[in-house]
Structures are given as C-alpha cells and as structure tokens.
CSV table of C-alpha atoms in Angstrom, one decimal:
chain,number,residue,atom,x,y,z
L,1,MET,CA,-55.7,18.5,-13.5
L,2,ALA,CA,-56.9,19.8,-16.8
L,3,THR,CA,-59.8,18.5,-19.0
L,4,MET,CA,-58.9,18.2,-22.6
L,5,THR,CA,-59.4,16.3,-25.8
L,6,TYR,CA,-57.4,13.2,-26.8
L,7,ARG,CA,-56.1,15.4,-29.7
L,8,GLN,CA,-54.9,18.2,-27.4
L,9,ALA,CA,-53.3,15.7,-25.0
L,10,LEU,CA,-51.2,14.3,-27.9
L,11,ARG,CA,-50.2,17.8,-29.1
L,12,ASP,CA,-49.2,19.0,-25.6
L,13,THR,CA,-47.2,15.9,-24.9
L,14,LEU,CA,-45.3,16.2,-28.2
L,15,ARG,CA,-44.5,19.8,-27.4
L,16,ASP,CA,-43.4,18.9,-23.8
L,17,GLU,CA,-41.1,16.2,-25.1
L,18,MET,CA,-39.6,18.4,-27.7
L,19,LEU,CA,-38.9,21.0,-25.1
L,20,ARG,CA,-37.4,18.4,-22.8
L,21,ASP,CA,-35.1,16.8,-25.3
L,22,GLU,CA,-33.6,18.5,-28.3
L,23,ASN,CA,-33.1,15.2,-30.0
L,24,VAL,CA,-36.8,14.7,-30.4
L,25,PHE,CA,-38.2,15.9,-33.7
L,26,VAL,CA,-41.3,15.2,-35.7
L,27,MET,CA,-41.8,14.4,-39.4
L,28,GLY,CA,-44.6,13.4,-41.8
L,29,GLU,CA,-46.9,14.5,-44.5
L,30,GLU,CA,-48.3,18.0,-44.1
L,31,ILE,CA,-47.4,18.2,-40.4
L,32,GLY,CA,-45.6,21.5,-40.7
L,33,VAL,CA,-47.2,24.3,-42.7
L,34,PHE,CA,-50.6,22.6,-42.7
L,35,GLU,CA,-50.2,21.5,-39.1
L,36,GLY,CA,-51.2,18.0,-39.7
L,37,SER,CA,-54.4,16.4,-41.1
L,38,TYR,CA,-55.7,16.0,-37.5
L,39,LYS,CA,-53.9,19.1,-36.1
L,40,ILE,CA,-51.9,17.2,-33.6
L,41,THR,CA,-48.8,19.2,-34.7
L,42,GLU,CA,-50.6,22.6,-34.5
L,43,GLY,CA,-48.2,25.4,-33.8
L,44,LEU,CA,-45.1,23.2,-33.6
L,45,LEU,CA,-43.4,24.5,-36.8
L,46,LYS,CA,-43.7,28.1,-35.6
L,47,GLU,CA,-42.2,27.3,-32.2
L,48,PHE,CA,-39.5,24.8,-33.2
L,49,GLY,CA,-38.7,25.6,-36.8
L,50,PRO,CA,-38.3,23.4,-39.9
L,51,LYS,CA,-35.3,21.5,-38.6
L,52,ARG,CA,-37.4,19.8,-35.9
L,53,VAL,CA,-40.8,19.8,-37.7
L,54,ARG,CA,-40.1,18.3,-41.1
L,55,ASP,CA,-42.7,18.1,-43.9
L,56,THR,CA,-42.0,15.0,-46.0
L,57,PRO,CA,-42.9,13.9,-49.5
L,58,ILE,CA,-45.8,11.5,-50.0
L,59,ALA,CA,-43.4,8.6,-49.7
L,60,GLU,CA,-43.9,6.5,-46.6
L,61,GLU,CA,-41.2,4.0,-47.3
L,62,GLY,CA,-38.7,6.8,-47.8
L,63,PHE,CA,-39.4,8.9,-44.8
L,64,VAL,CA,-39.9,6.0,-42.4
L,65,GLY,CA,-36.5,4.7,-43.6
L,66,ALA,CA,-35.0,8.2,-43.0
L,67,ALA,CA,-36.4,8.2,-39.5
L,68,ILE,CA,-34.8,4.8,-38.8
L,69,GLY,CA,-31.5,6.1,-39.9
L,70,ALA,CA,-31.9,9.2,-37.7
L,71,ALA,CA,-32.8,7.1,-34.7
L,72,MET,CA,-29.7,4.8,-35.3
L,73,LEU,CA,-27.6,7.9,-35.1
L,74,GLY,CA,-29.0,9.1,-31.8
L,75,LEU,CA,-32.0,11.2,-32.6
L,76,ARG,CA,-35.6,10.4,-31.5
L,77,PRO,CA,-37.9,10.9,-34.5
L,78,VAL,CA,-41.7,10.9,-34.0
L,79,VAL,CA,-43.2,10.0,-37.4
L,80,GLU,CA,-46.8,10.8,-38.2
L,81,ILE,CA,-48.2,8.5,-40.9
L,82,MET,CA,-51.5,10.1,-42.0
L,83,THR,CA,-53.4,6.8,-41.6
L,84,ILE,CA,-52.3,3.3,-40.6
L,85,ASN,CA,-53.5,2.1,-44.0
L,86,PHE,CA,-50.6,4.1,-45.5
L,87,SER,CA,-48.1,2.4,-43.2
L,88,LEU,CA,-48.5,-0.6,-45.4
L,89,LEU,CA,-46.3,1.2,-48.0
L,90,ALA,CA,-43.5,1.3,-45.3
L,91,LEU,CA,-44.0,-2.3,-44.2
L,92,ASP,CA,-40.5,-3.4,-45.3
L,93,GLN,CA,-38.9,-0.5,-43.4
L,94,ILE,CA,-41.0,-1.1,-40.2
L,95,VAL,CA,-40.8,-4.9,-40.1
L,96,ASN,CA,-37.5,-5.8,-41.7
L,97,HIS,CA,-35.4,-2.8,-40.4
L,98,ALA,CA,-36.9,-0.9,-37.4
L,99,ALA,CA,-37.9,-4.1,-35.7
L,100,LYS,CA,-34.7,-6.1,-36.5
L,101,ILE,CA,-31.8,-3.8,-36.3
L,102,TYR,CA,-31.2,-4.1,-32.5
L,103,GLY,CA,-31.2,-7.9,-32.6
L,104,MET,CA,-29.3,-8.3,-35.9
L,105,PHE,CA,-26.5,-5.9,-34.7
L,106,GLY,CA,-26.1,-7.7,-31.4
L,107,GLY,CA,-27.5,-4.7,-29.4
L,108,GLN,CA,-24.8,-2.3,-30.7
L,109,CYS,CA,-27.5,0.0,-32.2
L,110,SER,CA,-31.0,0.8,-31.1
L,111,VAL,CA,-33.9,2.4,-33.0
L,112,PRO,CA,-35.6,4.9,-30.6
L,113,MET,CA,-38.4,6.0,-32.9
L,114,VAL,CA,-42.2,6.4,-32.6
L,115,ILE,CA,-44.6,6.0,-35.5
L,116,ARG,CA,-47.9,7.7,-34.7
L,117,THR,CA,-50.8,6.7,-36.9
L,118,PRO,CA,-54.6,6.8,-36.7
L,119,GLY,CA,-57.0,4.1,-37.9
L,120,GLY,CA,-60.5,2.8,-37.5
L,121,GLY,CA,-63.9,3.0,-39.2
L,122,GLY,CA,-67.0,5.0,-38.7
L,123,GLN,CA,-65.8,8.1,-40.6
L,124,GLN,CA,-67.1,7.1,-44.1
L,125,LEU,CA,-63.6,7.0,-45.5
L,126,GLY,CA,-64.0,3.8,-47.5
L,127,ALA,CA,-62.6,0.3,-47.2
L,128,THR,CA,-58.9,1.2,-47.9
L,129,HIS,CA,-58.9,4.1,-45.3
L,130,SER,CA,-60.8,2.5,-42.5
L,131,GLN,CA,-58.8,-0.4,-41.3
L,132,ASN,CA,-57.2,-1.4,-38.0
L,133,VAL,CA,-54.2,-3.5,-39.1
L,134,GLU,CA,-52.4,-3.4,-35.8
L,135,LEU,CA,-52.4,-7.2,-35.8
L,136,PHE,CA,-49.7,-7.0,-38.5
L,137,TYR,CA,-47.4,-5.1,-36.2
L,138,SER,CA,-48.3,-6.8,-33.0
L,139,PHE,CA,-47.1,-10.0,-34.6
L,140,ILE,CA,-43.5,-8.7,-35.0
L,141,PRO,CA,-40.9,-9.2,-32.2
L,142,GLY,CA,-38.8,-6.1,-31.9
L,143,LEU,CA,-41.7,-3.6,-32.1
L,144,LYS,CA,-43.8,-2.2,-29.3
L,145,VAL,CA,-47.4,-1.5,-30.2
L,146,LEU,CA,-49.5,0.8,-28.0
L,147,ALA,CA,-53.2,1.7,-28.2
L,148,PRO,CA,-54.3,4.2,-25.6
L,149,SER,CA,-58.0,4.9,-25.2
L,150,THR,CA,-58.2,8.1,-23.1
L,151,PRO,CA,-56.5,11.5,-23.2
L,152,ALA,CA,-54.5,10.7,-20.0
L,153,GLU,CA,-53.4,7.4,-21.4
L,154,ALA,CA,-52.5,9.1,-24.7
L,155,SER,CA,-50.3,11.6,-22.9
L,156,SER,CA,-48.6,9.2,-20.5
L,157,MET,CA,-48.1,6.5,-23.2
L,158,LEU,CA,-46.8,8.8,-25.8
L,159,ARG,CA,-44.3,10.2,-23.3
L,160,ALA,CA,-43.2,6.7,-22.5
L,161,ALA,CA,-42.9,5.8,-26.2
L,162,ILE,CA,-40.8,8.8,-27.1
L,163,ARG,CA,-38.4,8.0,-24.2
L,164,ASP,CA,-38.2,4.3,-25.0
L,165,ASP,CA,-35.1,2.9,-26.8
L,166,ASP,CA,-37.2,0.6,-29.0
L,167,PRO,CA,-39.3,1.4,-32.1
L,168,VAL,CA,-42.9,2.0,-31.0
L,169,LEU,CA,-46.1,1.9,-33.2
L,170,PHE,CA,-48.5,4.3,-31.5
L,171,LEU,CA,-52.2,3.7,-32.5
L,172,GLU,CA,-54.8,6.5,-32.4
L,173,ASN,CA,-58.3,5.6,-33.4
L,174,LEU,CA,-59.9,8.4,-35.4
L,175,ALA,CA,-63.1,8.2,-33.3
L,176,LEU,CA,-61.1,9.2,-30.2
L,177,TYR,CA,-59.6,12.5,-31.2
L,178,ASN,CA,-62.5,14.6,-29.9
L,179,THR,CA,-63.2,12.6,-26.8
L,180,ARG,CA,-62.5,14.4,-23.6
L,181,GLY,CA,-61.0,13.5,-20.2
L,182,GLU,CA,-58.9,14.6,-17.3
L,183,VAL,CA,-55.1,14.8,-17.7
L,184,PRO,CA,-53.1,15.3,-14.5
L,185,ASP,CA,-50.5,18.2,-14.7
L,186,ASP,CA,-47.8,16.0,-13.2
L,187,LEU,CA,-48.5,12.9,-15.4
L,188,GLU,CA,-45.6,10.5,-15.5
L,189,PRO,CA,-44.7,8.2,-18.4
L,190,ALA,CA,-46.7,5.1,-18.4
L,191,GLU,CA,-45.3,1.6,-17.9
L,192,ILE,CA,-45.3,0.1,-21.4
L,193,GLY,CA,-46.9,-3.4,-21.4
L,194,ARG,CA,-49.3,-2.9,-18.5
L,195,ALA,CA,-53.0,-3.2,-18.9
L,196,ALA,CA,-55.5,-1.4,-16.7
L,197,VAL,CA,-58.6,-2.6,-14.9
L,198,THR,CA,-60.8,0.4,-15.6
L,199,ARG,CA,-64.0,-1.0,-14.0
L,200,SER,CA,-64.2,-3.6,-11.3
L,201,GLY,CA,-66.8,-6.3,-11.5
L,202,THR,CA,-67.7,-9.8,-10.4
L,203,ASP,CA,-69.8,-11.5,-13.1
L,204,VAL,CA,-67.8,-11.2,-16.4
L,205,THR,CA,-64.5,-9.8,-17.7
L,206,ILE,CA,-64.7,-7.6,-20.9
L,207,VAL,CA,-61.3,-7.3,-22.5
L,208,ALA,CA,-60.9,-4.4,-25.0
L,209,TYR,CA,-58.6,-1.6,-26.2
L,210,SER,CA,-58.7,1.7,-28.0
L,211,ARG,CA,-62.2,2.7,-29.1
L,212,MET,CA,-63.6,-0.6,-27.9
L,213,ALA,CA,-62.7,0.3,-24.4
L,214,HIS,CA,-65.2,3.1,-24.6
L,215,VAL,CA,-67.8,0.7,-26.1
L,216,ALA,CA,-67.1,-1.7,-23.3
L,217,ALA,CA,-67.8,1.0,-20.7
L,218,GLU,CA,-71.1,1.9,-22.4
L,219,ALA,CA,-72.0,-1.8,-22.5
L,220,ALA,CA,-71.1,-2.3,-18.9
L,221,GLU,CA,-73.5,0.6,-17.8
L,222,LYS,CA,-76.3,-1.1,-19.7
L,223,LEU,CA,-75.5,-4.5,-18.3
L,224,ALA,CA,-75.5,-3.1,-14.8
L,225,THR,CA,-79.2,-2.2,-15.2
L,226,GLU,CA,-79.8,-5.9,-15.8
L,227,GLY,CA,-77.9,-7.0,-12.7
L,228,ILE,CA,-74.7,-8.0,-14.5
L,229,ASN,CA,-71.6,-6.6,-13.0
L,230,ALA,CA,-68.9,-6.4,-15.7
L,231,GLU,CA,-65.2,-5.9,-15.1
L,232,ILE,CA,-63.3,-4.1,-17.9
L,233,VAL,CA,-59.6,-4.7,-18.8
L,234,ASP,CA,-58.2,-2.1,-21.1
L,235,LEU,CA,-55.2,-3.7,-22.8
L,236,ARG,CA,-53.5,-0.4,-23.7
L,237,SER,CA,-50.4,-2.3,-25.0
L,238,LEU,CA,-50.7,-5.0,-27.7
L,239,ARG,CA,-47.0,-5.8,-27.7
L,240,PRO,CA,-45.9,-6.4,-25.1
L,241,LEU,CA,-49.2,-7.9,-23.9
L,242,ASP,CA,-50.1,-8.0,-20.2
L,243,ARG,CA,-51.4,-11.5,-20.1
L,244,GLU,CA,-51.2,-11.6,-16.3
L,245,THR,CA,-53.8,-8.9,-15.7
L,246,VAL,CA,-56.2,-10.5,-18.1
L,247,VAL,CA,-55.9,-13.9,-16.6
L,248,GLU,CA,-56.2,-12.6,-13.0
L,249,SER,CA,-59.4,-10.8,-13.9
L,250,VAL,CA,-60.9,-13.8,-15.6
L,251,ARG,CA,-60.0,-16.0,-12.6
L,252,ARG,CA,-62.0,-13.6,-10.4
L,253,THR,CA,-65.1,-13.4,-12.7
L,254,GLY,CA,-65.2,-16.9,-14.2
L,255,CYS,CA,-66.1,-15.8,-17.8
L,256,ALA,CA,-64.9,-13.4,-20.5
L,257,VAL,CA,-65.8,-11.6,-23.6
L,258,VAL,CA,-63.2,-10.0,-25.8
L,259,ALA,CA,-64.1,-7.0,-27.9
L,260,GLU,CA,-61.9,-5.7,-30.8
L,261,ASP,CA,-62.4,-3.1,-33.6
L,262,ASP,CA,-61.1,-5.5,-36.3
L,263,TRP,CA,-62.0,-8.7,-38.1
L,264,LEU,CA,-62.6,-11.7,-36.0
L,265,THR,CA,-60.4,-14.3,-37.8
L,266,TYR,CA,-56.8,-14.4,-36.6
L,267,GLY,CA,-57.3,-11.3,-34.5
L,268,ILE,CA,-56.1,-9.8,-31.3
L,269,GLY,CA,-59.2,-11.3,-29.7
L,270,ALA,CA,-58.1,-14.8,-30.7
L,271,GLU,CA,-54.8,-14.2,-29.0
L,272,ILE,CA,-56.5,-13.0,-25.8
L,273,ALA,CA,-58.9,-16.0,-25.9
L,274,ALA,CA,-56.0,-18.4,-26.2
L,275,THR,CA,-54.3,-16.6,-23.3
L,276,ILE,CA,-57.4,-17.1,-21.1
L,277,GLN,CA,-57.7,-20.7,-22.2
L,278,GLU,CA,-54.1,-21.4,-21.1
L,279,GLY,CA,-54.1,-19.3,-17.9
L,280,ALA,CA,-57.7,-19.5,-16.6
L,281,PHE,CA,-59.3,-22.7,-18.0
L,282,ASP,CA,-60.1,-24.2,-14.6
L,283,TRP,CA,-61.8,-21.0,-13.6
L,284,LEU,CA,-64.0,-20.6,-16.7
L,285,ASP,CA,-67.8,-21.3,-16.3
L,286,ALA,CA,-68.5,-20.6,-20.0
L,287,PRO,CA,-66.6,-20.5,-23.3
L,288,VAL,CA,-64.8,-17.2,-24.1
L,289,ARG,CA,-66.7,-15.1,-26.6
L,290,ARG,CA,-65.4,-12.6,-29.1
L,291,VAL,CA,-67.0,-9.6,-30.6
L,292,ALA,CA,-65.5,-8.0,-33.7
L,293,MET,CA,-66.5,-6.3,-36.9
L,294,ALA,CA,-68.0,-8.0,-39.9
L,295,GLU,CA,-65.5,-9.8,-42.1
L,296,VAL,CA,-66.0,-7.5,-45.1
L,297,PRO,CA,-64.1,-4.5,-46.6
L,298,LEU,CA,-65.8,-1.7,-44.7
L,299,PRO,CA,-68.6,-0.1,-46.7
L,300,TYR,CA,-68.7,3.6,-47.5
L,301,SER,CA,-72.5,3.7,-46.9
L,302,LYS,CA,-73.0,5.0,-43.3
L,303,PRO,CA,-75.8,2.6,-42.4
L,304,LEU,CA,-73.8,-0.3,-43.7
L,305,GLU,CA,-70.6,0.9,-42.1
L,306,LEU,CA,-72.2,1.1,-38.7
L,307,ALA,CA,-73.8,-2.3,-39.2
L,308,ALA,CA,-70.4,-3.8,-39.9
L,309,LEU,CA,-68.7,-2.2,-36.8
L,310,PRO,CA,-68.9,-3.8,-33.3
L,311,SER,CA,-71.3,-1.8,-31.1
L,312,ALA,CA,-72.3,-1.6,-27.5
L,313,GLU,CA,-75.5,-3.5,-28.4
L,314,SER,CA,-73.6,-6.4,-29.9
L,315,LEU,CA,-71.3,-6.5,-26.9
L,316,VAL,CA,-74.2,-6.4,-24.5
L,317,THR,CA,-75.8,-9.4,-26.3
L,318,ALA,CA,-72.5,-11.4,-26.2
L,319,VAL,CA,-72.0,-10.7,-22.5
L,320,ARG,CA,-75.6,-11.5,-21.6
L,321,ASP,CA,-75.4,-14.8,-23.5
L,322,THR,CA,-72.1,-15.7,-21.8
L,323,VAL,CA,-73.3,-15.0,-18.3
L,324,ARG,CA,-76.5,-17.0,-19.0
L,325,ALA,CA,-74.4,-19.9,-20.2
L,326,THR,CA,-72.8,-20.1,-16.8
L,327,GLY,CA,-76.1,-21.1,-15.2
L,328,ARG,CA,-75.7,-18.5,-12.4
C-alpha cells in the first residue's frame, strides 16, 4: 500500500499498462518532450520512445480520428486531450465514429481507445476552459464515461478503461490532481459501471461524483455534528450508470440530495433524480434535491468563480432542508 497523489496514480498506471501490453501507446499535445501540461506522462517518452509516446499537432479532430483508426486496427491508444473543453473540437470523431463503429459494422470491429481529459472550475481559467461537459458524452450510447474521485479509483478505473474493448472517456477534475490517498500495490482493474457507497448512513443519501464526492464527504462530516447521518454514493461511472446502488441507498435512507459540478438544467443530477423517482418513490419522505453550479459562464474573478461553484456549505444547507422536510 502506497500513499500518492491522483496525478502519480495515473502516471504509474499508464506506465504499468504500457509495460504489460505493447499495443498500448499514448498520444496528445505536448505529452512527450514537455511531459504533459499536468505531468501525467512524465518520463514516458524517455522510457518508451517516440513510437509509443507521440506528440501531436494542435488538432484534436485529427489526432482523435487517428487514434480511432489505430484502435480499429488492433492498437490501444490512450489519448490525452489537454482539457475537456478542447474535446469539443473532436466531437464528430468521438460521437459519430468512436461511439458508432462497433454497432454500425455489426460488431466486426471494436474501438478500444481511452480519451483522458481534465475539466472543472476553481482554477481561474475562464469560462471556456473551466467546463464540465461530461453530460454531452454520457448521453451517447457506445461510449463509456468514467469519473474517478480518488487516487485508488483513478488507478483501478484507468486500468479497466485501457483493457476495455469499447471507447472510454476518462474524466479527471483539475482540482483532484494533487489530492492524496492510499493505492494498494496489487490493485485490480475496477468493474466499469459500478458505483461505491463510500460512507454509510441512515438519514439521507448524497449522490455525487468526481470532485463533488470530496465535497460530499466534507459536508457529511459537518452534518454529523448536527446529528444528521449521511450516506454517500460515489457514482464513479456516468455511462453505464449504476442505478441499482443509488436506488438501494435511497430506499434505506428515505431521502436524497444529488450534487454535481455542472449546471443544474438537463444535468447528470436530473438523470439521478429521475432514477430515484422511478425506483424509490414509495420510500421517499421528501422531494429529491439537487445542488449544482450557478447557470452562468464561469467567471474569471476568483470570488465570483467560487460563488458560482457548488460548495460544502451549499450542500449542507440542501441536506439540512431535505431532512427537515421529512418531519423526522
């Protein structure tokens, strides 16, 4: 068992998978000589050479398309897109090709590729560099969308994504890169599509993912001092979505609050709320509440940016109000 950062867990897992399978290679902007904007690929060019660590032009549509072709021919590319905002330039390749090829070709050809990309606000990067647009991709059948929140999850889920025969979008919130946690030495690939109950509770279920799973943990500690025992479900996978674990938790607690690091309207939280409505309506003692960021392009100003993002305080307030509404 080693304690390491989220960043180091990703880097070590990439290296392990490249050593395990010679068909695995990485590509993206400045990932070789510069070792990546976030240093996830540090040292890989020196160890594996330019054939397996490939710097690309600033042309997301082009190099994502090249990765799709490589995957169709039997390789396992891991593409780093510098930020999820830039993935929009490759939307056609991801949505109309990577996600569709297996089905359109009747299963004759798979696309075993991973697209790693960070997102999220709080870094004063401005409105066009601070988005979480995972909803776009979670909407698309044929893609798998993962959002690990801890170093151990980052390692086990990246391992699973690389070995999977379907295209996987692997989301890394920028705020998580320097977070630390224990990573077992013998960590096995995760089961894609399985959520985790990371804290047991009896009074309310908080459903979250990625950075908001940490915010949920902080809120749960505060709520515990007020006598509210919150259970936390970390989704980990947005497609496929583990509806069963969410519903089972809400049936135990009787109420739910969904927290997401994105806009409220049409969001992941809306899908979770609908899932709870369909699967646990008779067990609900209060309406499902959602906590999300303000519906604005994220400001550059630090005070305004923090005001727009969902916080532990806003989540505590929502949970407190939800539990009070039950009349317990």
